[in-house]
Amino acid sequence: MSGKHYKGPEVSCCIKYFIFGFNVIFWFLGIAFLGIGLWAWNEKGVLSNISSITDLGGFDPVWLFLVVGGVMFILGFAGCIGALRENTFLLKFFSVFLGIIFFLELTAGVLAFVFKDWIKDQLYFFINNNIRAYRDDIDLQNLIDFTQEYWQCCGAFGADDWNLNIYFNCTDSNASRERCGVPFSCCTKDPAEERPILDRPEFHAPFLTFPRRCR
């Protein structure tokens, strides 16, 4: 007497390999982000001295690459292997992980709306803390410059926020040549910059802090 054989529902090959291909790309992007983050830390000597992670007073942008890369790597791996091997455990993990990320984003949006004043104060504190550490890390400096140029802003409230930085503040004891100045990312472009650089009178100036048309 032969027993009955039950087959589970078959998965469409198109869907299977579409999910597989998408997650392969996602997986390799995660590896790339992790590689960039580890390379940046190696260049800054962090990997040879882990305790130096806490030396930076402001935010280290490398953390963005490591965290985003780690999440993308885990999701990509679970989705890729789960789709290829039709592993229900990995596919469930993939779905639950995506659900958790969506839930956290939704929760963050609601909390930001409800506690917007507190969030604003924390954001200003975060920005000013990074202004103080502007010269401490080249990655942080590039991130601040990009943000100020892209959003056409200068500091959290205005250019006076740069008094928090020891290189730009206007105290009498500050011997920096950047005293009472702001980064160039705070400034508008001078029409004279369209001329060849050797024709500009400011070409021979040792450092251009003022006069500048800054926001």
PDB file of C-alpha atoms in Angstrom:
ATOM      1  CA  MET A   1       0.000   0.000   0.000  1.00  0.00           C
ATOM      2  CA  SER A   2       1.634   3.146  -1.141  1.00  0.00           C
ATOM      3  CA  GLY A   3       1.483   6.268   0.988  1.00  0.00           C
ATOM      4  CA  LYS A   4       0.243   9.629  -0.210  1.00  0.00           C
ATOM      5  CA  HIS A   5       2.784  12.274  -1.196  1.00  0.00           C
ATOM      6  CA  TYR A   6       1.900  15.895  -0.515  1.00  0.00           C
ATOM      7  CA  LYS A   7       3.623  18.681  -2.387  1.00  0.00           C
ATOM      8  CA  GLY A   8       3.841  22.185  -1.046  1.00  0.00           C
ATOM      9  CA  PRO A   9       2.835  25.146  -3.195  1.00  0.00           C
ATOM     10  CA  GLU A  10       5.424  25.850  -5.883  1.00  0.00           C
ATOM     11  CA  VAL A  11       7.116  29.242  -5.975  1.00  0.00           C
ATOM     12  CA  SER A  12       7.189  31.062  -9.309  1.00  0.00           C
ATOM     13  CA  CYS A  13      10.718  31.039 -10.757  1.00  0.00           C
ATOM     14  CA  CYS A  14      10.303  34.647 -11.903  1.00  0.00           C
ATOM     15  CA  ILE A  15       9.444  35.859  -8.399  1.00  0.00           C
ATOM     16  CA  LYS A  16      12.111  33.667  -6.847  1.00  0.00           C
ATOM     17  CA  TYR A  17      14.958  34.933  -9.017  1.00  0.00           C
ATOM     18  CA  PHE A  18      13.693  38.518  -8.964  1.00  0.00           C
ATOM     19  CA  ILE A  19      13.888  38.528  -5.157  1.00  0.00           C
ATOM     20  CA  PHE A  20      17.239  36.754  -5.354  1.00  0.00           C
ATOM     21  CA  GLY A  21      18.695  39.258  -7.850  1.00  0.00           C
ATOM     22  CA  PHE A  22      17.401  42.280  -5.943  1.00  0.00           C
ATOM     23  CA  ASN A  23      18.860  41.044  -2.665  1.00  0.00           C
ATOM     24  CA  VAL A  24      22.191  40.143  -4.268  1.00  0.00           C
ATOM     25  CA  ILE A  25      22.565  43.809  -5.245  1.00  0.00           C
ATOM     26  CA  PHE A  26      21.423  44.857  -1.770  1.00  0.00           C
ATOM     27  CA  TRP A  27      23.890  42.426  -0.211  1.00  0.00           C
ATOM     28  CA  PHE A  28      26.874  43.666  -2.232  1.00  0.00           C
ATOM     29  CA  LEU A  29      25.954  47.278  -1.492  1.00  0.00           C
ATOM     30  CA  GLY A  30      26.012  46.410   2.203  1.00  0.00           C
ATOM     31  CA  ILE A  31      29.449  44.852   1.806  1.00  0.00           C
ATOM     32  CA  ALA A  32      30.621  47.970  -0.059  1.00  0.00           C
ATOM     33  CA  PHE A  33      29.361  50.297   2.702  1.00  0.00           C
ATOM     34  CA  LEU A  34      31.015  48.151   5.374  1.00  0.00           C
ATOM     35  CA  GLY A  35      34.247  48.104   3.363  1.00  0.00           C
ATOM     36  CA  ILE A  36      34.237  51.896   2.985  1.00  0.00           C
ATOM     37  CA  GLY A  37      33.584  52.355   6.702  1.00  0.00           C
ATOM     38  CA  LEU A  38      36.362  49.963   7.754  1.00  0.00           C
ATOM     39  CA  TRP A  39      38.757  51.512   5.235  1.00  0.00           C
ATOM     40  CA  ALA A  40      38.004  55.005   6.591  1.00  0.00           C
ATOM     41  CA  TRP A  41      38.616  53.830  10.155  1.00  0.00           C
ATOM     42  CA  ASN A  42      41.841  52.158   9.080  1.00  0.00           C
ATOM     43  CA  GLU A  43      43.012  55.400   7.439  1.00  0.00           C
ATOM     44  CA  LYS A  44      42.275  57.284  10.660  1.00  0.00           C
ATOM     45  CA  GLY A  45      44.040  54.636  12.771  1.00  0.00           C
ATOM     46  CA  VAL A  46      40.884  53.637  14.630  1.00  0.00           C
ATOM     47  CA  LEU A  47      41.258  49.913  13.854  1.00  0.00           C
ATOM     48  CA  SER A  48      44.726  49.890  15.414  1.00  0.00           C
ATOM     49  CA  ASN A  49      43.478  51.804  18.457  1.00  0.00           C
ATOM     50  CA  ILE A  50      39.807  51.067  19.142  1.00  0.00           C
ATOM     51  CA  SER A  51      39.753  53.374  22.162  1.00  0.00           C
ATOM     52  CA  SER A  52      40.209  56.354  19.816  1.00  0.00           C
ATOM     53  CA  ILE A  53      36.546  55.962  18.743  1.00  0.00           C
ATOM     54  CA  THR A  54      35.587  58.068  21.750  1.00  0.00           C
ATOM     55  CA  ASP A  55      38.245  60.734  21.115  1.00  0.00           C
ATOM     56  CA  LEU A  56      36.148  62.634  18.581  1.00  0.00           C
ATOM     57  CA  GLY A  57      33.936  65.177  20.289  1.00  0.00           C
ATOM     58  CA  GLY A  58      31.404  65.247  17.460  1.00  0.00           C
ATOM     59  CA  PHE A  59      29.685  62.723  15.227  1.00  0.00           C
ATOM     60  CA  ASP A  60      31.856  60.393  13.159  1.00  0.00           C
ATOM     61  CA  PRO A  61      30.202  59.973   9.707  1.00  0.00           C
ATOM     62  CA  VAL A  62      31.880  56.561   9.377  1.00  0.00           C
ATOM     63  CA  TRP A  63      29.211  55.222  11.733  1.00  0.00           C
ATOM     64  CA  LEU A  64      26.622  55.899   9.019  1.00  0.00           C
ATOM     65  CA  PHE A  65      28.450  53.622   6.589  1.00  0.00           C
ATOM     66  CA  LEU A  66      28.916  50.887   9.188  1.00  0.00           C
ATOM     67  CA  VAL A  67      25.337  50.889  10.505  1.00  0.00           C
ATOM     68  CA  VAL A  68      23.667  51.215   7.095  1.00  0.00           C
ATOM     69  CA  GLY A  69      26.086  48.689   5.603  1.00  0.00           C
ATOM     70  CA  GLY A  70      25.463  46.227   8.434  1.00  0.00           C
ATOM     71  CA  VAL A  71      21.679  46.434   8.076  1.00  0.00           C
ATOM     72  CA  MET A  72      21.876  46.092   4.288  1.00  0.00           C
ATOM     73  CA  PHE A  73      24.252  43.123   4.596  1.00  0.00           C
ATOM     74  CA  ILE A  74      21.967  41.254   7.019  1.00  0.00           C
ATOM     75  CA  LEU A  75      18.825  41.963   5.003  1.00  0.00           C
ATOM     76  CA  GLY A  76      20.502  41.151   1.699  1.00  0.00           C
ATOM     77  CA  PHE A  77      21.932  37.890   3.013  1.00  0.00           C
ATOM     78  CA  ALA A  78      18.614  36.729   4.487  1.00  0.00           C
ATOM     79  CA  GLY A  79      16.627  37.681   1.387  1.00  0.00           C
ATOM     80  CA  CYS A  80      19.190  36.292  -1.064  1.00  0.00           C
ATOM     81  CA  ILE A  81      19.756  32.891   0.561  1.00  0.00           C
ATOM     82  CA  GLY A  82      16.132  32.622   1.651  1.00  0.00           C
ATOM     83  CA  ALA A  83      14.852  33.163  -1.899  1.00  0.00           C
ATOM     84  CA  LEU A  84      17.457  30.920  -3.550  1.00  0.00           C
ATOM     85  CA  ARG A  85      17.047  27.995  -1.143  1.00  0.00           C
ATOM     86  CA  GLU A  86      13.368  28.706  -0.452  1.00  0.00           C
ATOM     87  CA  ASN A  87      14.269  28.783   3.229  1.00  0.00           C
ATOM     88  CA  THR A  88      11.143  29.846   5.107  1.00  0.00           C
ATOM     89  CA  PHE A  89      13.075  30.771   8.255  1.00  0.00           C
ATOM     90  CA  LEU A  90      15.313  33.272   6.443  1.00  0.00           C
ATOM     91  CA  LEU A  91      12.381  34.663   4.457  1.00  0.00           C
ATOM     92  CA  LYS A  92      10.382  35.172   7.662  1.00  0.00           C
ATOM     93  CA  PHE A  93      13.410  36.804   9.266  1.00  0.00           C
ATOM     94  CA  PHE A  94      13.725  39.071   6.211  1.00  0.00           C
ATOM     95  CA  SER A  95      10.049  40.064   6.418  1.00  0.00           C
ATOM     96  CA  VAL A  96      10.102  40.623  10.184  1.00  0.00           C
ATOM     97  CA  PHE A  97      13.294  42.689   9.932  1.00  0.00           C
ATOM     98  CA  LEU A  98      11.725  44.919   7.260  1.00  0.00           C
ATOM     99  CA  GLY A  99       8.603  45.227   9.406  1.00  0.00           C
ATOM    100  CA  ILE A 100      10.664  46.289  12.421  1.00  0.00           C
ATOM    101  CA  ILE A 101      12.489  48.936  10.373  1.00  0.00           C
ATOM    102  CA  PHE A 102       9.179  50.285   9.045  1.00  0.00           C
ATOM    103  CA  PHE A 103       7.710  50.309  12.574  1.00  0.00           C
ATOM    104  CA  LEU A 104      10.737  52.180  13.955  1.00  0.00           C
ATOM    105  CA  GLU A 105      10.514  54.780  11.179  1.00  0.00           C
ATOM    106  CA  LEU A 106       6.795  55.247  11.817  1.00  0.00           C
ATOM    107  CA  THR A 107       7.385  55.535  15.577  1.00  0.00           C
ATOM    108  CA  ALA A 108      10.205  58.040  15.040  1.00  0.00           C
ATOM    109  CA  GLY A 109       7.938  60.141  12.811  1.00  0.00           C
ATOM    110  CA  VAL A 110       5.131  60.178  15.405  1.00  0.00           C
ATOM    111  CA  LEU A 111       7.502  60.993  18.275  1.00  0.00           C
ATOM    112  CA  ALA A 112       9.146  63.753  16.226  1.00  0.00           C
ATOM    113  CA  PHE A 113       5.711  65.317  15.675  1.00  0.00           C
ATOM    114  CA  VAL A 114       4.592  64.968  19.303  1.00  0.00           C
ATOM    115  CA  PHE A 115       7.878  66.069  20.874  1.00  0.00           C
ATOM    116  CA  LYS A 116       8.956  68.453  18.123  1.00  0.00           C
ATOM    117  CA  ASP A 117      10.225  71.133  20.530  1.00  0.00           C
ATOM    118  CA  TRP A 118      12.387  68.626  22.400  1.00  0.00           C
ATOM    119  CA  ILE A 119      13.619  67.159  19.105  1.00  0.00           C
ATOM    120  CA  LYS A 120      14.484  70.659  17.882  1.00  0.00           C
ATOM    121  CA  ASP A 121      16.486  71.374  21.048  1.00  0.00           C
ATOM    122  CA  GLN A 122      18.346  68.075  20.720  1.00  0.00           C
ATOM    123  CA  LEU A 123      19.045  68.777  17.055  1.00  0.00           C
ATOM    124  CA  TYR A 124      20.487  72.208  17.860  1.00  0.00           C
ATOM    125  CA  PHE A 125      22.596  70.659  20.624  1.00  0.00           C
ATOM    126  CA  PHE A 126      23.836  67.995  18.197  1.00  0.00           C
ATOM    127  CA  ILE A 127      24.712  70.554  15.507  1.00  0.00           C
ATOM    128  CA  ASN A 128      26.520  72.855  17.925  1.00  0.00           C
ATOM    129  CA  ASN A 129      28.440  69.930  19.405  1.00  0.00           C
ATOM    130  CA  ASN A 130      29.669  69.059  15.915  1.00  0.00           C
ATOM    131  CA  ILE A 131      30.543  72.686  15.201  1.00  0.00           C
ATOM    132  CA  ARG A 132      32.933  72.519  18.163  1.00  0.00           C
ATOM    133  CA  ALA A 133      34.578  69.407  16.655  1.00  0.00           C
ATOM    134  CA  TYR A 134      34.647  70.762  13.078  1.00  0.00           C
ATOM    135  CA  ARG A 135      38.444  70.656  12.735  1.00  0.00           C
ATOM    136  CA  ASP A 136      38.881  67.409  14.698  1.00  0.00           C
ATOM    137  CA  ASP A 137      37.933  65.035  11.890  1.00  0.00           C
ATOM    138  CA  ILE A 138      38.101  65.520   8.117  1.00  0.00           C
ATOM    139  CA  ASP A 139      35.037  63.334   7.506  1.00  0.00           C
ATOM    140  CA  LEU A 140      32.947  65.408   9.902  1.00  0.00           C
ATOM    141  CA  GLN A 141      34.274  68.601   8.299  1.00  0.00           C
ATOM    142  CA  ASN A 142      33.276  67.424   4.822  1.00  0.00           C
ATOM    143  CA  LEU A 143      29.826  66.394   6.076  1.00  0.00           C
ATOM    144  CA  ILE A 144      29.206  69.807   7.682  1.00  0.00           C
ATOM    145  CA  ASP A 145      30.440  71.646   4.587  1.00  0.00           C
ATOM    146  CA  PHE A 146      28.229  69.552   2.315  1.00  0.00           C
ATOM    147  CA  THR A 147      25.200  70.114   4.580  1.00  0.00           C
ATOM    148  CA  GLN A 148      25.707  73.877   4.764  1.00  0.00           C
ATOM    149  CA  GLU A 149      26.228  74.202   1.019  1.00  0.00           C
ATOM    150  CA  TYR A 150      23.278  71.965   0.143  1.00  0.00           C
ATOM    151  CA  TRP A 151      20.805  73.566   2.579  1.00  0.00           C
ATOM    152  CA  GLN A 152      22.340  77.053   2.190  1.00  0.00           C
ATOM    153  CA  CYS A 153      22.654  77.526   5.926  1.00  0.00           C
ATOM    154  CA  CYS A 154      25.369  78.430   8.426  1.00  0.00           C
ATOM    155  CA  GLY A 155      25.322  76.793  11.848  1.00  0.00           C
ATOM    156  CA  ALA A 156      22.172  75.861  13.735  1.00  0.00           C
ATOM    157  CA  PHE A 157      20.784  79.395  14.193  1.00  0.00           C
ATOM    158  CA  GLY A 158      23.219  81.498  12.208  1.00  0.00           C
ATOM    159  CA  ALA A 159      26.857  82.381  11.571  1.00  0.00           C
ATOM    160  CA  ASP A 160      27.365  83.377  15.234  1.00  0.00           C
ATOM    161  CA  ASP A 161      27.159  79.678  16.152  1.00  0.00           C
ATOM    162  CA  TRP A 162      30.710  79.344  14.833  1.00  0.00           C
ATOM    163  CA  ASN A 163      31.907  81.259  17.893  1.00  0.00           C
ATOM    164  CA  LEU A 164      31.622  77.864  19.593  1.00  0.00           C
ATOM    165  CA  ASN A 165      34.595  76.633  17.572  1.00  0.00           C
ATOM    166  CA  ILE A 166      38.015  77.466  18.999  1.00  0.00           C
ATOM    167  CA  TYR A 167      39.374  78.361  15.555  1.00  0.00           C
ATOM    168  CA  PHE A 168      36.536  80.698  14.500  1.00  0.00           C
ATOM    169  CA  ASN A 169      35.502  82.406  17.749  1.00  0.00           C
ATOM    170  CA  CYS A 170      36.060  86.137  18.263  1.00  0.00           C
ATOM    171  CA  THR A 171      37.715  86.102  21.663  1.00  0.00           C
ATOM    172  CA  ASP A 172      40.813  88.289  22.092  1.00  0.00           C
ATOM    173  CA  SER A 173      42.862  85.254  23.113  1.00  0.00           C
ATOM    174  CA  ASN A 174      42.187  83.489  19.806  1.00  0.00           C
ATOM    175  CA  ALA A 175      45.352  83.690  17.690  1.00  0.00           C
ATOM    176  CA  SER A 176      43.905  81.700  14.771  1.00  0.00           C
ATOM    177  CA  ARG A 177      43.920  83.366  11.368  1.00  0.00           C
ATOM    178  CA  GLU A 178      40.315  82.120  11.043  1.00  0.00           C
ATOM    179  CA  ARG A 179      39.277  84.265  14.028  1.00  0.00           C
ATOM    180  CA  CYS A 180      35.805  85.814  13.648  1.00  0.00           C
ATOM    181  CA  GLY A 181      35.330  83.888  10.432  1.00  0.00           C
ATOM    182  CA  VAL A 182      33.164  81.036   9.218  1.00  0.00           C
ATOM    183  CA  PRO A 183      33.857  78.065   6.896  1.00  0.00           C
ATOM    184  CA  PHE A 184      33.655  78.777   3.184  1.00  0.00           C
ATOM    185  CA  SER A 185      30.596  76.515   2.993  1.00  0.00           C
ATOM    186  CA  CYS A 186      28.704  79.344   4.736  1.00  0.00           C
ATOM    187  CA  CYS A 187      29.496  81.840   1.991  1.00  0.00           C
ATOM    188  CA  THR A 188      27.910  82.756  -1.301  1.00  0.00           C
ATOM    189  CA  LYS A 189      29.942  82.643  -4.478  1.00  0.00           C
ATOM    190  CA  ASP A 190      31.515  85.889  -5.564  1.00  0.00           C
ATOM    191  CA  PRO A 191      30.827  86.773  -9.233  1.00  0.00           C
ATOM    192  CA  ALA A 192      34.555  87.513  -9.499  1.00  0.00           C
ATOM    193  CA  GLU A 193      35.165  83.787  -9.162  1.00  0.00           C
ATOM    194  CA  GLU A 194      33.997  83.402 -12.737  1.00  0.00           C
ATOM    195  CA  ARG A 195      37.169  85.168 -13.892  1.00  0.00           C
ATOM    196  CA  PRO A 196      40.464  83.309 -14.315  1.00  0.00           C
ATOM    197  CA  ILE A 197      42.012  82.894 -10.877  1.00  0.00           C
ATOM    198  CA  LEU A 198      45.176  84.862 -11.697  1.00  0.00           C
ATOM    199  CA  ASP A 199      43.025  87.900 -12.598  1.00  0.00           C
ATOM    200  CA  ARG A 200      41.419  88.017  -9.167  1.00  0.00           C
ATOM    201  CA  PRO A 201      42.911  90.436  -6.625  1.00  0.00           C
ATOM    202  CA  GLU A 202      42.111  88.045  -3.757  1.00  0.00           C
ATOM    203  CA  PHE A 203      44.284  85.339  -5.334  1.00  0.00           C
ATOM    204  CA  HIS A 204      47.303  86.669  -3.454  1.00  0.00           C
ATOM    205  CA  ALA A 205      45.521  87.029  -0.095  1.00  0.00           C
ATOM    206  CA  PRO A 206      46.904  84.622   2.577  1.00  0.00           C
ATOM    207  CA  PHE A 207      43.463  83.700   3.881  1.00  0.00           C
ATOM    208  CA  LEU A 208      40.006  84.905   2.928  1.00  0.00           C
ATOM    209  CA  THR A 209      37.887  85.305   6.043  1.00  0.00           C
ATOM    210  CA  PHE A 210      36.504  88.788   5.536  1.00  0.00           C
ATOM    211  CA  PRO A 211      35.251  90.627   3.633  1.00  0.00           C
ATOM    212  CA  ARG A 212      33.000  87.850   2.379  1.00  0.00           C
ATOM    213  CA  ARG A 213      29.325  87.847   1.442  1.00  0.00           C
ATOM    214  CA  CYS A 214      28.117  85.239   3.914  1.00  0.00           C
ATOM    215  CA  ARG A 215      24.614  84.284   4.943  1.00  0.00           C
TER     216      ARG A 215
END
